Every structure is written in C-alpha cells, then in structure tokens.
CSV table of C-alpha atoms and ligand atoms in Angstrom, one decimal:
chain,number,residue,atom,x,y,z
A,1,UNK,CA,0.0,0.0,0.0
A,2,UNK,CA,1.6,3.3,-1.0
A,3,UNK,CA,2.1,6.0,1.6
A,4,UNK,CA,0.4,8.8,-0.4
A,5,UNK,CA,3.1,11.3,0.1
A,6,UNK,CA,1.8,13.2,-2.9
A,7,UNK,CA,-1.4,13.8,-4.8
A,8,UNK,CA,0.2,12.2,-7.9
A,9,UNK,CA,0.8,9.1,-5.9
A,10,UNK,CA,-2.9,9.1,-4.8
A,11,UNK,CA,-4.0,9.6,-8.4
A,12,UNK,CA,-1.7,6.8,-9.7
A,13,UNK,CA,-3.1,4.4,-7.1
A,14,UNK,CA,-6.7,5.3,-8.0
A,15,UNK,CA,-6.0,4.8,-11.7
A,16,UNK,CA,-4.1,1.5,-11.2
A,17,UNK,CA,-6.7,0.1,-9.0
A,18,UNK,CA,-9.8,1.7,-10.7
A,19,UNK,CA,-11.1,3.1,-7.4
A,20,UNK,CA,-12.2,6.5,-6.1
A,21,UNK,CA,-10.3,8.7,-3.7
A,22,UNK,CA,-12.4,7.8,-0.7
A,23,UNK,CA,-11.9,4.1,-1.4
A,24,UNK,CA,-8.1,4.6,-1.7
A,25,UNK,CA,-8.1,6.6,1.6
A,26,UNK,CA,-10.0,3.8,3.4
A,27,UNK,CA,-7.6,1.2,2.1
A,28,UNK,CA,-4.7,3.4,3.3
A,29,UNK,CA,-6.3,3.7,6.7
A,30,UNK,CA,-6.9,0.0,7.0
A,31,UNK,CA,-3.3,-0.7,6.1
A,32,UNK,CA,-1.7,1.7,8.4
A,33,UNK,CA,-4.0,2.2,11.4
A,34,UNK,CA,-4.6,-1.5,12.1
A,35,UNK,CA,-8.3,-0.9,12.3
A,36,UNK,CA,-11.1,-2.7,10.5
A,37,UNK,CA,-13.0,-0.8,7.9
A,38,UNK,CA,-16.2,-0.8,9.9
A,39,UNK,CA,-14.4,0.8,12.9
A,40,UNK,CA,-12.9,3.5,10.6
A,41,UNK,CA,-16.3,4.2,9.1
A,42,UNK,CA,-18.0,4.3,12.5
A,43,UNK,CA,-15.5,7.0,13.6
A,44,UNK,CA,-16.1,9.0,10.4
A,45,UNK,CA,-19.9,8.7,10.8
A,46,UNK,CA,-19.5,10.1,14.3
A,47,UNK,CA,-17.4,13.0,13.1
A,48,UNK,CA,-20.0,13.8,10.4
A,49,UNK,CA,-22.8,13.6,12.9
A,50,UNK,CA,-21.0,16.1,15.1
A,51,UNK,CA,-20.6,18.4,12.2
A,52,UNK,CA,-24.3,18.2,11.6
A,53,UNK,CA,-25.1,18.8,15.3
A,54,UNK,CA,-22.8,21.8,15.4
A,55,UNK,CA,-24.4,23.3,12.3
A,56,UNK,CA,-27.9,22.6,13.6
A,57,UNK,CA,-27.2,24.3,17.0
A,58,UNK,CA,-25.3,27.2,15.4
A,59,UNK,CA,-28.0,28.3,12.9
A,60,UNK,CA,-30.5,28.6,15.7
A,61,UNK,CA,-28.4,30.5,18.2
A,62,UNK,CA,-28.3,34.2,18.8
A,63,UNK,CA,-25.8,33.8,21.7
A,64,UNK,CA,-22.7,36.0,21.5
A,65,UNK,CA,-19.2,34.8,22.0
A,66,UNK,CA,-17.4,35.4,25.2
A,67,UNK,CA,-15.8,38.5,23.8
A,68,UNK,CA,-19.0,39.8,22.3
A,69,UNK,CA,-17.3,40.1,18.9
A,70,UNK,CA,-19.4,37.5,17.0
A,71,UNK,CA,-22.6,35.5,17.2
A,72,UNK,CA,-26.0,35.4,15.6
A,73,UNK,CA,-25.0,35.9,11.9
A,74,UNK,CA,-25.7,32.3,10.9
A,75,UNK,CA,-29.3,32.8,12.1
A,76,UNK,CA,-29.5,36.1,10.3
A,77,UNK,CA,-28.5,34.4,7.0
A,78,UNK,CA,-31.0,31.6,7.6
A,79,UNK,CA,-33.8,34.0,8.3
A,80,UNK,CA,-32.9,36.1,5.2
A,81,UNK,CA,-33.2,33.1,2.9
A,82,UNK,CA,-36.9,33.5,2.3
A,83,UNK,CA,-36.9,37.2,1.9
A,84,UNK,CA,-37.7,38.7,-1.5
A,85,UNK,CA,-34.4,40.6,-1.6
A,86,UNK,CA,-32.4,37.3,-1.3
A,87,UNK,CA,-31.0,36.5,-4.8
A,88,UNK,CA,-28.8,33.5,-3.9
A,89,UNK,CA,-30.2,30.0,-4.1
A,90,UNK,CA,-31.2,28.1,-0.9
A,91,UNK,CA,-28.2,25.8,-1.2
A,92,UNK,CA,-25.8,28.8,-1.4
A,93,UNK,CA,-27.5,30.4,1.6
A,94,UNK,CA,-27.1,27.3,3.6
A,95,UNK,CA,-23.5,27.0,2.7
A,96,UNK,CA,-23.0,30.6,4.1
A,97,UNK,CA,-25.0,30.0,7.2
A,98,UNK,CA,-23.5,26.6,8.0
A,99,UNK,CA,-19.9,28.0,7.7
A,100,UNK,CA,-20.8,30.9,9.9
A,101,UNK,CA,-22.7,28.6,12.4
A,102,UNK,CA,-19.7,26.3,12.9
A,103,UNK,CA,-17.3,29.1,13.6
A,104,UNK,CA,-19.8,30.9,15.8
A,105,UNK,CA,-20.1,27.7,17.8
A,106,UNK,CA,-16.3,27.6,18.0
A,107,UNK,CA,-16.3,31.1,19.4
A,108,UNK,CA,-18.9,30.2,22.0
A,109,UNK,CA,-16.6,27.4,23.1
A,110,UNK,CA,-19.1,24.7,21.9
A,111,UNK,CA,-18.0,21.5,20.3
A,112,UNK,CA,-16.8,21.6,16.7
A,113,UNK,CA,-14.7,19.3,14.5
A,114,UNK,CA,-11.4,20.8,13.7
A,115,UNK,CA,-11.1,20.4,9.9
A,116,UNK,CA,-8.2,20.8,9.4
A,117,UNK,CA,-8.1,23.3,12.3
A,118,UNK,CA,-10.7,25.0,14.5
A,119,UNK,CA,-10.2,28.2,12.5
A,120,UNK,CA,-11.0,26.4,9.2
A,121,UNK,CA,-13.7,24.1,10.7
A,122,UNK,CA,-16.6,25.7,8.8
A,123,UNK,CA,-15.7,24.9,5.2
A,124,UNK,CA,-16.2,21.1,5.0
A,125,UNK,CA,-19.5,21.0,6.9
A,126,UNK,CA,-20.8,24.0,5.1
A,127,UNK,CA,-20.3,22.5,1.7
A,128,UNK,CA,-21.1,18.9,2.3
A,129,UNK,CA,-24.1,19.2,4.6
A,130,UNK,CA,-25.7,21.9,2.5
A,131,UNK,CA,-25.5,19.7,-0.6
A,132,UNK,CA,-26.6,16.6,1.4
A,133,UNK,CA,-29.7,18.5,2.6
A,134,UNK,CA,-30.6,20.3,-0.6
A,135,UNK,CA,-29.9,17.5,-3.1
A,136,UNK,CA,-31.0,14.8,-0.8
A,137,UNK,CA,-27.7,13.0,-1.1
A,138,UNK,CA,-27.4,9.6,0.6
A,139,UNK,CA,-25.5,10.2,3.9
A,140,UNK,CA,-23.1,7.4,2.9
A,141,UNK,CA,-22.1,9.5,-0.1
A,142,UNK,CA,-21.6,12.4,2.2
A,143,UNK,CA,-19.3,10.2,4.2
A,144,UNK,CA,-17.2,9.5,1.1
A,145,UNK,CA,-17.0,13.3,0.7
A,146,UNK,CA,-15.7,13.7,4.2
A,147,UNK,CA,-13.1,10.9,3.8
A,148,UNK,CA,-11.9,12.5,0.6
A,149,UNK,CA,-11.7,15.9,2.3
A,150,UNK,CA,-9.6,14.1,5.0
A,151,UNK,CA,-7.1,12.6,2.7
A,152,UNK,CA,-6.6,16.0,0.9
A,153,UNK,CA,-5.9,17.6,4.2
A,154,UNK,CA,-3.6,14.7,5.2
A,155,UNK,CA,-1.4,14.9,2.1
A,156,UNK,CA,-1.3,18.7,2.2
A,157,UNK,CA,-0.2,18.6,5.9
A,158,UNK,CA,2.8,16.5,4.9
A,159,UNK,CA,4.1,19.4,2.9
A,160,UNK,CA,3.2,22.4,5.1
A,161,UNK,CA,2.1,23.3,8.6
A,162,UNK,CA,-1.6,23.8,8.8
A,163,UNK,CA,-1.8,26.7,11.1
A,164,UNK,CA,-2.2,30.5,10.8
A,165,UNK,CA,0.9,31.0,12.9
A,166,UNK,CA,3.0,29.0,10.5
A,167,UNK,CA,1.7,29.9,7.1
A,168,UNK,CA,-1.2,32.4,7.4
A,169,UNK,CA,-4.9,31.8,6.9
A,170,UNK,CA,-4.2,30.2,3.5
A,171,UNK,CA,-3.1,27.2,5.6
A,172,UNK,CA,-6.4,27.1,7.6
A,173,UNK,CA,-9.4,28.4,5.6
A,174,UNK,CA,-7.5,28.1,2.3
A,175,UNK,CA,-6.7,24.4,2.8
A,176,UNK,CA,-10.1,23.7,4.4
A,177,UNK,CA,-11.8,25.1,1.3
A,178,UNK,CA,-9.6,22.9,-0.9
A,179,UNK,CA,-10.6,19.9,1.2
A,180,UNK,CA,-14.3,20.8,0.9
A,181,UNK,CA,-14.1,21.3,-2.9
A,182,UNK,CA,-12.5,17.9,-3.4
A,183,UNK,CA,-15.0,16.3,-1.0
A,184,UNK,CA,-17.9,17.7,-2.9
A,185,UNK,CA,-16.6,16.3,-6.2
A,186,UNK,CA,-16.3,12.8,-4.7
A,187,UNK,CA,-19.7,13.2,-3.1
A,188,UNK,CA,-21.2,14.0,-6.5
A,189,UNK,CA,-19.5,11.1,-8.2
A,190,UNK,CA,-16.6,12.9,-9.9
A,191,UNK,CA,-13.4,11.2,-10.9
A,192,UNK,CA,-10.2,11.3,-8.8
A,193,UNK,CA,-8.7,13.7,-11.2
A,194,UNK,CA,-11.6,16.0,-10.8
A,195,UNK,CA,-11.4,15.8,-7.0
A,196,UNK,CA,-7.8,16.9,-7.1
A,197,UNK,CA,-8.4,19.6,-9.7
A,198,UNK,CA,-11.2,21.1,-7.5
A,199,UNK,CA,-8.9,21.2,-4.5
A,200,UNK,CA,-6.1,22.8,-6.6
A,201,UNK,CA,-8.5,25.4,-8.1
A,202,UNK,CA,-9.8,26.4,-4.7
A,203,UNK,CA,-6.5,26.6,-2.9
A,204,UNK,CA,-4.9,28.8,-5.5
A,205,UNK,CA,-7.6,31.3,-5.1
A,206,UNK,CA,-6.9,31.7,-1.4
A,207,UNK,CA,-3.1,31.5,-1.7
A,208,UNK,CA,-1.5,34.4,0.2
A,209,UNK,CA,-4.4,34.8,2.6
A,210,UNK,CA,-3.0,36.3,5.8
A,211,UNK,CA,-3.9,35.4,9.4
A,212,UNK,CA,-4.9,38.7,11.1
A,213,UNK,CA,-7.4,37.9,13.9
A,214,UNK,CA,-8.7,40.9,15.8
A,215,UNK,CA,-7.3,40.8,19.4
A,216,UNK,CA,-5.9,37.4,18.6
A,217,UNK,CA,-9.3,35.8,18.8
A,218,UNK,CA,-10.5,33.2,16.3
A,219,UNK,CA,-13.5,35.4,15.4
A,220,UNK,CA,-12.9,38.4,13.1
A,221,UNK,CA,-12.3,37.8,10.2
A,222,UNK,CA,-12.4,34.0,10.8
A,223,UNK,CA,-16.2,33.7,11.1
A,224,UNK,CA,-17.0,35.5,7.8
A,225,UNK,CA,-14.1,33.8,6.0
A,226,UNK,CA,-15.7,30.4,6.9
A,227,UNK,CA,-19.1,31.8,5.9
A,228,UNK,CA,-17.8,32.4,2.4
A,229,UNK,CA,-15.6,29.3,2.1
A,230,UNK,CA,-18.4,26.7,1.4
A,231,UNK,CA,-19.6,28.7,-1.6
A,232,UNK,CA,-16.1,29.0,-2.9
A,233,UNK,CA,-15.6,25.2,-2.5
A,234,UNK,CA,-18.9,24.6,-4.3
A,235,UNK,CA,-17.8,26.9,-7.2
A,236,UNK,CA,-14.4,25.1,-7.4
A,237,UNK,CA,-16.1,21.7,-7.4
A,238,UNK,CA,-18.6,22.8,-10.1
A,239,UNK,CA,-15.7,24.0,-12.3
A,240,UNK,CA,-13.9,20.7,-11.9
A,241,UNK,CA,-17.0,18.6,-12.5
A,242,UNK,CA,-17.6,20.7,-15.7
A,243,UNK,CA,-14.1,19.8,-16.9
A,244,UNK,CA,-12.1,22.8,-15.8
A,245,UNK,CA,-8.6,21.7,-14.9
A,246,UNK,CA,-6.0,23.4,-12.7
A,247,UNK,CA,-3.0,24.3,-15.0
A,248,UNK,CA,-0.7,24.0,-11.9
A,249,UNK,CA,-0.8,20.4,-10.6
A,250,UNK,CA,-2.0,20.1,-7.0
A,251,UNK,CA,1.3,19.0,-5.6
A,252,UNK,CA,2.9,22.2,-7.0
A,253,UNK,CA,0.0,24.3,-5.7
A,254,UNK,CA,0.8,23.0,-2.2
A,255,UNK,CA,4.5,23.6,-2.6
A,256,UNK,CA,3.8,27.1,-3.7
A,257,UNK,CA,1.5,27.7,-0.8
A,258,UNK,CA,4.1,26.4,1.6
A,259,UNK,CA,6.7,28.7,0.1
A,260,UNK,CA,4.3,31.7,0.3
A,261,UNK,CA,3.8,30.8,4.0
A,262,UNK,CA,7.5,31.0,4.6
A,263,UNK,CA,7.8,34.4,2.8
A,264,UNK,CA,4.8,35.8,4.8
A,265,UNK,CA,5.8,38.5,7.3
A,266,UNK,CA,5.4,37.4,11.0
A,267,UNK,CA,3.0,40.3,11.5
A,268,UNK,CA,0.6,38.4,9.2
A,269,UNK,CA,0.8,35.0,11.0
A,270,UNK,CA,-1.6,35.1,13.9
A,271,UNK,CA,0.3,37.7,15.9
A,272,UNK,CA,-2.5,40.3,15.4
A,273,UNK,CA,0.2,42.8,14.4
A,274,UNK,CA,-0.9,43.3,10.8
A,275,UNK,CA,-3.8,43.2,8.4
A,276,UNK,CA,-7.3,43.6,9.8
A,277,UNK,CA,-6.1,43.3,13.4
A,278,UNK,CA,-4.3,46.6,13.1
A,279,UNK,CA,-7.3,48.6,11.7
A,280,UNK,CA,-8.4,51.4,14.1
A,281,UNK,CA,-11.7,49.7,15.1
A,282,UNK,CA,-9.8,46.4,15.8
A,283,UNK,CA,-7.1,48.2,17.9
A,284,UNK,CA,-9.8,50.0,19.9
A,285,UNK,CA,-11.6,46.8,20.5
A,286,UNK,CA,-8.3,45.1,21.5
A,287,UNK,CA,-7.6,47.8,24.1
A,288,UNK,CA,-11.1,47.3,25.6
A,289,UNK,CA,-10.7,43.6,25.5
A,290,UNK,CA,-7.3,43.7,27.3
A,291,UNK,CA,-8.6,46.0,30.0
A,292,UNK,CA,-11.7,43.9,30.6
A,293,UNK,CA,-10.6,40.4,30.0
A,294,UNK,CA,-10.4,39.6,33.7
A,295,UNK,CA,-13.9,40.9,34.1
A,296,UNK,CA,-16.8,38.3,34.1
A,297,UNK,CA,-18.8,40.8,32.0
A,298,UNK,CA,-19.1,40.2,28.3
A,299,UNK,CA,-17.5,43.0,26.3
A,300,UNK,CA,-19.8,45.2,24.4
A,301,UNK,CA,-19.7,45.2,20.6
A,302,UNK,CA,-17.1,47.5,19.0
A,303,UNK,CA,-18.3,50.9,18.0
A,304,UNK,CA,-17.7,52.3,14.6
B,1,SF4,S1,-7.5,34.5,10.3
B,1,SF4,FE1,-6.0,33.2,11.5
B,1,SF4,S2,-7.0,32.6,13.3
B,1,SF4,FE2,-8.6,33.3,11.9
B,1,SF4,S3,-9.2,31.4,10.8
B,1,SF4,FE3,-7.6,32.4,9.6
B,1,SF4,S4,-5.8,31.4,10.3
B,1,SF4,FE4,-7.3,30.9,11.8
C-alpha cells in the first residue's frame, strides 16, 4: 500500500486500482491504522454527525461569543433566505449559514470538529451538509466526501504546517476550502482527477491569505471567511466537474502555498500585528478587551 506522500501518488493508485479517492483513503487507513473498515467508518460517521449537530445548533443560536465580537450571523442568514431581496439559491444560503454557524459555535466554546483546524472548521461541513440536505444525497455518499476531504488535508499537511501562525490563513481556511471542494466532487460522483483539480483550483484562489485575527481571537475575520468558504468550495467543485482543470498540478500548488507561507511576514501570521487586526476599530476593541478580560462581564460590541 503506497504512503500517499503526494497527490500524484494518490491519483496513480486510483488509476491503477480503478477506485475512487475515498476508497483509496479507506484502504490506506486499514493498512496503516490496524483498524477494521467498519471501525474506521463508524469513527467517520460520528465526526460527520458532530458536524451536523454543530451546524444545527449554530444556525438557531443568537448567543454572542465570550468576547461579544461574534454570534448570531448564521441565524441572520438563515432568516434572510426566504426574503424577496435574497438573490442566492437556498443551497448557497445554507453554505454561508453553515460555515458561519460552525465558527460561531467555536467562538462560543461549543463542540466543533477541527477540519483541518478550528479556524477552518466551517468549510467542509458548510459545503457537504448543505449539498446533502438540498440535493437529498445519501448520507453514505456524504461520508465519502468527508473521507476525501480528510485525505486531501492529510497529504497537504505533509508538505506544510496547517496553522495560521506557521503559514497564514491560507493554511487554515485556504486548505479547508480545498478539502471541501475535493470532498464535494467525490460526493457528486466525480473522478479522482476532478477531486484533485477542484482542490487545486480552490487553494490557488486563497493563496497568500494572511492570518490577522482581531485581538488574537478566532472570530474576526475568521467567522465570515468560513461563511464564504463553502460557496467557494462549491464553485471550485462545479468547475472541476464541468471539466475545468488546474493548470498547476495540486502538488505544486501545495509547494507554492508552503513557500508563500515562509515568505509571509510574521505580523501576518496570527500575531495580530498586521492586516485587519491593526485597523483602528480592531485596535480600539483590543484595548477594551485587554482591559476587561479579567472581568466576568461580556465586552460590548465594537463601536464604529
Ligand atoms: S485568520 Fe488566522 S485565526 Fe482566523 S481562521 Fe484564519 S488562520 Fe485561523
């Protein structure tokens, strides 16, 4: 069983064995984890169910985060879905709401599934669960999408650190969106090549994205970035399913992203010393947050 150190290795295995990406990932897991297939699948089903539970609680909550910075936007988007001014389709609206919901639950210290990190945890559930619900996809097919997203994250993580502090937000929301895009293609019955093209298309669009969280909290801009990521993943998956190919092979996209992460200035890697974290409104909030963080009171929303 190959070790899947590259996407090319994964694709070669799929081609030689006439199998899909999720099947290849399951065989890999069986070979190296020592677990039986049913045990692996049971674990993945539990993860998927937790994602559904997080989305479900998040879209119905108006509770603010401990800092008061975020909370309630997922519900706002869900409520807006049936308004005459809404011009996006229900599936796109759900993708936005589900991504927001997951990160809002993270900010409320509720249970989420890191995918690949907490900061990027909204993309995969947003994309997969919205499509599952709207297209009435068999949950076992969604599971294949999740397994596919997992192997994309795993191979990428062997080439670069998946954290904002190591390589910026491209390594969190960027990689998460690539995982979601590939997962969607698998879920919709695409080929292994299309899975990998979708991930590559998506990740090149978020290359260079900096990590600039206000007050160092995983809230602003993290929540809205996750809200947008499911739609981007869906667009990338649609392009790949339509036959659009990434000119740059996925392995080289990942190498380029890792190199960009190394070039990125430390002020843009989770230190809150650059980007949005250094805007006047962010700095004013940070001052209030620092002075009140030992207080049990929730900090009021930042004023314009
Ligand atoms: S901005 Fe930084 S902390 Fe926020 S999601 Fe992106 S990488 Fe994570």
